[in-house]
CSV table of C-alpha atoms in Angstrom, one decimal:
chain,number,residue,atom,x,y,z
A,28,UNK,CA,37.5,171.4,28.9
A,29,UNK,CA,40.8,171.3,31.2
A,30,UNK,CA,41.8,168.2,32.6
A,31,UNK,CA,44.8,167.0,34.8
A,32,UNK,CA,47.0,165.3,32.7
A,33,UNK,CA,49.0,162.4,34.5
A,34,UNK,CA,51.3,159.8,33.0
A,35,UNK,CA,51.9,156.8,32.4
A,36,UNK,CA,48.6,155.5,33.0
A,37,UNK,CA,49.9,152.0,33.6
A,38,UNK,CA,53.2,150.9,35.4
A,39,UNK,CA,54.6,147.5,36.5
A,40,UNK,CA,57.8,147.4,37.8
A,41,UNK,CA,59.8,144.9,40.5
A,42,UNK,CA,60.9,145.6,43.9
A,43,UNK,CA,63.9,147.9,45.2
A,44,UNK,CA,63.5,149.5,41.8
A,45,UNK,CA,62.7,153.3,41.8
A,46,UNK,CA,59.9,154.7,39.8
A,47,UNK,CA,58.5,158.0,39.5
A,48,UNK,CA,54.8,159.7,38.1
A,49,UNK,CA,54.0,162.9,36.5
A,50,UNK,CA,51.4,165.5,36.6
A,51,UNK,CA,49.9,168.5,35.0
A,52,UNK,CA,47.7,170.5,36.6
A,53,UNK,CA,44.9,172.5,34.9
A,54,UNK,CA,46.1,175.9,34.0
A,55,UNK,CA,46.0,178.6,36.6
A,56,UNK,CA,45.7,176.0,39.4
A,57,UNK,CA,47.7,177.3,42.6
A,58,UNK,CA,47.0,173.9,44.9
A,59,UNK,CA,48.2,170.4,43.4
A,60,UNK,CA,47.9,166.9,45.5
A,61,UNK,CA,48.9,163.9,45.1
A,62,UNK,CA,46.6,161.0,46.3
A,63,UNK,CA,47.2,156.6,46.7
A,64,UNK,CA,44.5,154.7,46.4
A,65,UNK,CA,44.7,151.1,47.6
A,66,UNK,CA,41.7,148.9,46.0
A,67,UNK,CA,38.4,149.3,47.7
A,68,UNK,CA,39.4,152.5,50.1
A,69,UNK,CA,38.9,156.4,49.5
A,70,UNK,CA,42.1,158.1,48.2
A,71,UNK,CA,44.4,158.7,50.9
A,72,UNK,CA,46.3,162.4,51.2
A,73,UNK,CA,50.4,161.9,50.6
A,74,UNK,CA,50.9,165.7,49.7
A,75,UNK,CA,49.7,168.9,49.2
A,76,UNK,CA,51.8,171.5,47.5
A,77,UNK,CA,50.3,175.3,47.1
A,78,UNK,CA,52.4,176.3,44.6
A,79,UNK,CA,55.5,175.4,44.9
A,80,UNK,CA,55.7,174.8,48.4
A,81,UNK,CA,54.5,171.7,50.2
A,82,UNK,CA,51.8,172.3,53.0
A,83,UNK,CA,51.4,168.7,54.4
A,84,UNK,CA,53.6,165.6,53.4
A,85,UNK,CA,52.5,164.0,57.3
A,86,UNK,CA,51.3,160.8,55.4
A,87,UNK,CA,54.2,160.8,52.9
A,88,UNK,CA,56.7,157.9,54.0
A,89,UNK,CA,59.3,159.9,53.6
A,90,UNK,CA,61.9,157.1,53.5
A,91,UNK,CA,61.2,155.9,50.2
A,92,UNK,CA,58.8,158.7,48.5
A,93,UNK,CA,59.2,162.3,47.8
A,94,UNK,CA,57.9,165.1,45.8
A,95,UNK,CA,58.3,168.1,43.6
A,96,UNK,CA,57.1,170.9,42.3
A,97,UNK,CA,59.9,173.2,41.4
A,98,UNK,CA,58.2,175.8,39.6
A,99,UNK,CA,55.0,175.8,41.0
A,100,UNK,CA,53.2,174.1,37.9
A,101,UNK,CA,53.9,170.3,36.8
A,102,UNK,CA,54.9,168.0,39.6
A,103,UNK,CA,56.4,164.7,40.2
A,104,UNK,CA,56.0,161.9,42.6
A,105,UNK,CA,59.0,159.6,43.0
A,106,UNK,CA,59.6,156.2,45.0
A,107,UNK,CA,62.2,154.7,45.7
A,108,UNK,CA,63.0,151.7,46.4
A,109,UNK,CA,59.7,150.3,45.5
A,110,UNK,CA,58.0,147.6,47.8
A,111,UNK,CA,55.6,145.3,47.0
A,112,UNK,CA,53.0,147.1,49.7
A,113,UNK,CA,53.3,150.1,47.4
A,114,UNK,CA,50.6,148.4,44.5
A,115,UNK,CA,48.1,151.4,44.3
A,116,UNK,CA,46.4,153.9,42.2
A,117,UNK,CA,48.3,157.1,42.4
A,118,UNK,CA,45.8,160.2,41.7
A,119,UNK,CA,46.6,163.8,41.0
A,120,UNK,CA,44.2,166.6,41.4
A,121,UNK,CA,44.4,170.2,41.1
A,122,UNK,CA,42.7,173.4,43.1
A,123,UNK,CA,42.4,176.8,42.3
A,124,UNK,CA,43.4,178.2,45.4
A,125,UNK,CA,41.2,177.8,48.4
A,126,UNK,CA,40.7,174.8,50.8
A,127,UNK,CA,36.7,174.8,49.8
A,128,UNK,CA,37.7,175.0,46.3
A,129,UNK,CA,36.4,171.6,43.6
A,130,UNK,CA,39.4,169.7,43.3
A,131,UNK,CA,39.8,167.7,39.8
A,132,UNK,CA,41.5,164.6,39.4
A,133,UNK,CA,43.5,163.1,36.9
A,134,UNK,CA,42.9,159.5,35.5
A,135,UNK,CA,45.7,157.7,38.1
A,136,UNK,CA,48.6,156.4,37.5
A,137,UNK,CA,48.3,152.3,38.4
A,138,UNK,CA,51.6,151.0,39.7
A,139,UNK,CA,51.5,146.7,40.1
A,140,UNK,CA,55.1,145.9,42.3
A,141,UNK,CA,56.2,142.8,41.5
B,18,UNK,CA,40.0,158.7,61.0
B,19,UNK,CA,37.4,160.6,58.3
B,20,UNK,CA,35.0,163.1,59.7
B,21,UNK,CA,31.9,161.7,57.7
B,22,UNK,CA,30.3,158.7,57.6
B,23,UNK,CA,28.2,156.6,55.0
B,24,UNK,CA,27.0,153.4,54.5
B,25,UNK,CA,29.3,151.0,52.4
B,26,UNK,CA,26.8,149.8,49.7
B,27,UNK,CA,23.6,151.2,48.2
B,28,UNK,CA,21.2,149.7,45.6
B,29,UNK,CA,18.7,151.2,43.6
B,30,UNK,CA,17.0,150.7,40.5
B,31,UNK,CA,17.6,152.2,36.9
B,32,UNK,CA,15.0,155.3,36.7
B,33,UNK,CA,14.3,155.6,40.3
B,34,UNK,CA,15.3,158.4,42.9
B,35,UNK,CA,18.5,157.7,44.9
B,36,UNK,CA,19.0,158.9,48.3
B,37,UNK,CA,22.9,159.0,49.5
B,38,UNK,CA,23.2,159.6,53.3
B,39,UNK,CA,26.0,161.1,54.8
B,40,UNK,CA,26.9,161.7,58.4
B,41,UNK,CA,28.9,164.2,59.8
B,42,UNK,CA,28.0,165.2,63.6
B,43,UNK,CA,31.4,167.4,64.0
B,44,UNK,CA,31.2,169.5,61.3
B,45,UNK,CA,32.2,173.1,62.0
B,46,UNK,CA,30.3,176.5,60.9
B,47,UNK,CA,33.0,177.0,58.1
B,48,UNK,CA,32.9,173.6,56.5
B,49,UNK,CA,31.7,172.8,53.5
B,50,UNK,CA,30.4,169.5,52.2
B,51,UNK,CA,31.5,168.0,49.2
B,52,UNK,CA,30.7,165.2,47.2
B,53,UNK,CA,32.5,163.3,44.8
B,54,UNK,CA,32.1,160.2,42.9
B,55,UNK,CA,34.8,157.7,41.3
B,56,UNK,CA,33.7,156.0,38.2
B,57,UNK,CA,35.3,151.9,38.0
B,58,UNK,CA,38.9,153.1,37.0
B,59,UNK,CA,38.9,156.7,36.7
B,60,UNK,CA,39.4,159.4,39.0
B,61,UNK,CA,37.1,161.0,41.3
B,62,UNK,CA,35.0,163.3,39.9
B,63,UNK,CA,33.1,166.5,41.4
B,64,UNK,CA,29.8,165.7,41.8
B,65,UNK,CA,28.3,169.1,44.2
B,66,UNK,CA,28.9,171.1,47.6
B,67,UNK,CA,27.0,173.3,49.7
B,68,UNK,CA,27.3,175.1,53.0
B,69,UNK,CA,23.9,175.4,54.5
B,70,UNK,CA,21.2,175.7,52.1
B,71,UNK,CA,20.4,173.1,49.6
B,72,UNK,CA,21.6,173.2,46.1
B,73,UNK,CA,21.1,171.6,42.7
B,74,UNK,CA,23.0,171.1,39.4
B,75,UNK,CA,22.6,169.1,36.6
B,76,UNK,CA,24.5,166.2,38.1
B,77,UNK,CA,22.5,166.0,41.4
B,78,UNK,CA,20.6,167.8,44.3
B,79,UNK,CA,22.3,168.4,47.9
B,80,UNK,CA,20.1,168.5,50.6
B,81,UNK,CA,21.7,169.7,54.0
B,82,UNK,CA,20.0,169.1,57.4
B,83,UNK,CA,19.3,172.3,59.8
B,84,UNK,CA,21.8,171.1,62.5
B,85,UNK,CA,24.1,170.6,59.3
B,86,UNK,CA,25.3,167.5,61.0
B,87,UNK,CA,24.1,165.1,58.2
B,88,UNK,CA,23.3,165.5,54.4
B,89,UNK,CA,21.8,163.3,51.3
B,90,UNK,CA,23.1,163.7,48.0
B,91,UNK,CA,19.8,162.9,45.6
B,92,UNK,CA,20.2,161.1,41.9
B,93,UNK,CA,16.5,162.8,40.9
B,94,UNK,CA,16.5,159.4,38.0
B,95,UNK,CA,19.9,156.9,38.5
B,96,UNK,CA,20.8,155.3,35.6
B,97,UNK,CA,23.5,152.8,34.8
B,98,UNK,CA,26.3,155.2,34.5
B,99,UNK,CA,25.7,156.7,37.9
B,100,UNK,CA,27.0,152.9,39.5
B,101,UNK,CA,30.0,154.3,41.2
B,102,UNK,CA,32.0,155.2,44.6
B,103,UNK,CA,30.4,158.5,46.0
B,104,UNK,CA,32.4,160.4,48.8
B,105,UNK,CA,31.2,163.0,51.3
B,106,UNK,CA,33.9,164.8,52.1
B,107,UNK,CA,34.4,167.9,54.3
B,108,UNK,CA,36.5,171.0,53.4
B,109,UNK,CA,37.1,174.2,55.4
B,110,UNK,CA,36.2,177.4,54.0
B,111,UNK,CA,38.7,179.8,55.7
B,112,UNK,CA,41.8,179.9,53.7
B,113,UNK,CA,43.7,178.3,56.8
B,114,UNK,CA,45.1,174.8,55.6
B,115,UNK,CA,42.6,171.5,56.3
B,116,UNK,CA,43.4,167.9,55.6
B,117,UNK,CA,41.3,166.3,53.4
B,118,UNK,CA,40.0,163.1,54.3
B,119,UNK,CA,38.2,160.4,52.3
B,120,UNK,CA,36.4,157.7,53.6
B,121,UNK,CA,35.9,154.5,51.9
B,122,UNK,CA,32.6,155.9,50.3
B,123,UNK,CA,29.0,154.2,49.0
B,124,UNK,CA,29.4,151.8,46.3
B,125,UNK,CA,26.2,152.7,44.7
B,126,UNK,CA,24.9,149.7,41.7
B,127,UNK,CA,22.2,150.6,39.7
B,128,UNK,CA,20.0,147.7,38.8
B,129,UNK,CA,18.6,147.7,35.1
């Protein structure tokens, strides 16, 4: 079965440094987000991409993070500098195409700022 | 703010029905309701959705009130590997752009 692939799993890196995630999207899959996830709270929306364009980055603290996804397939999630506030599960999931459609999620990437 | 609301914790016991409420009084005509579910340290994962009428898969049943302003999501037997987060979450149908929005869920725990 497809799954989203994200990676690394696990980071840990100190403050002002920049770090960066990575995700594949199933196959075929038009509409990619990217989610953080604080301990004991729902994933929160940072960006939506369909395709290669983005179609809301409101909640994506634009300062310090940004976004890719140059050719409409893999994407990448970059922040920097890091900040201690930024400790988080980062999730991935992918659409087919439509709003309604099932998203599926990736296993996370867990960042720990030190 | 999330459209839906739930209840923060649930408990049930191993091999008993589970009952999951979920509020959501402003729902439009073309929303659908979804439910996911986040396993401890994995990624959500789609559990079922429906628009008006009620549906069932393997994973679970969906029951959807009349006014379509509330809904239960129904574990038919839970067992210890359905203790997880469960999200109702609502998503338009048109292909106009939504926000998605997750509250913080229903810790369900299973009780052996």
């Amino acid at each position: 079965e497809a799954e989203v692939a994200q990676s690394p799993r696990y980071k840990i890196t100190e403050k002002s440094q920049a770090v960066a995630f990575w995700c594949d999207p199933i196959s075929g899959h038009a509409t990619l987000y990217w989610y953080r996830q604080i301990l004991g709270q729902g994933p929160e929306l940072l960006v939506q991409f369909q395709d290669e364009s983005v179609v809301d980055d409101s909640q994506l603290p634009k300062d310090r993070f940004s976004a890719e996804r140059l050719k409409g397939v893999d994407s990448t999630l970059k922040i920097q500098p890091a900040e201690l506030g930024d400790s988080a599960m980062y999730l991935c999931a992918s659409s087919f195409h439509a709003p309604s459609d099932t998203q599926y999620f990736g296993p996370g990437t867990r960042l720990t700022v030190l | 703010d999330a459209k839906t609301t739930q209840p923060n914790s649930m408990e049930s016991n191993e091999e008993e029905p589970v009952h999951l409420p979920c509020n959501h009084s402003t729902i439009s005509g073309t929303d659908y309701i979804h439910w996911y579910r986040q396993l401890p340290s994995q990624g959500p994962e789609y559990v079922i959705h429906g628009l008006t009428s009620n549906v069932n898969n393997r994973m679970a049943s969906l029951a959807i009130a009349e006014d379509r302003k509330s809904s239960t999501l129904i574990l038919h037997r839970a067992t210890l590997r359905d203790a997880a987060v469960y999200y109702c979450i609502l998503r338009r149908g048109e292909t106009s752009y939504d926000k998605v929005i997750f509250g913080p869920g229903t810790s369900l725990s299973v009780i052996p």
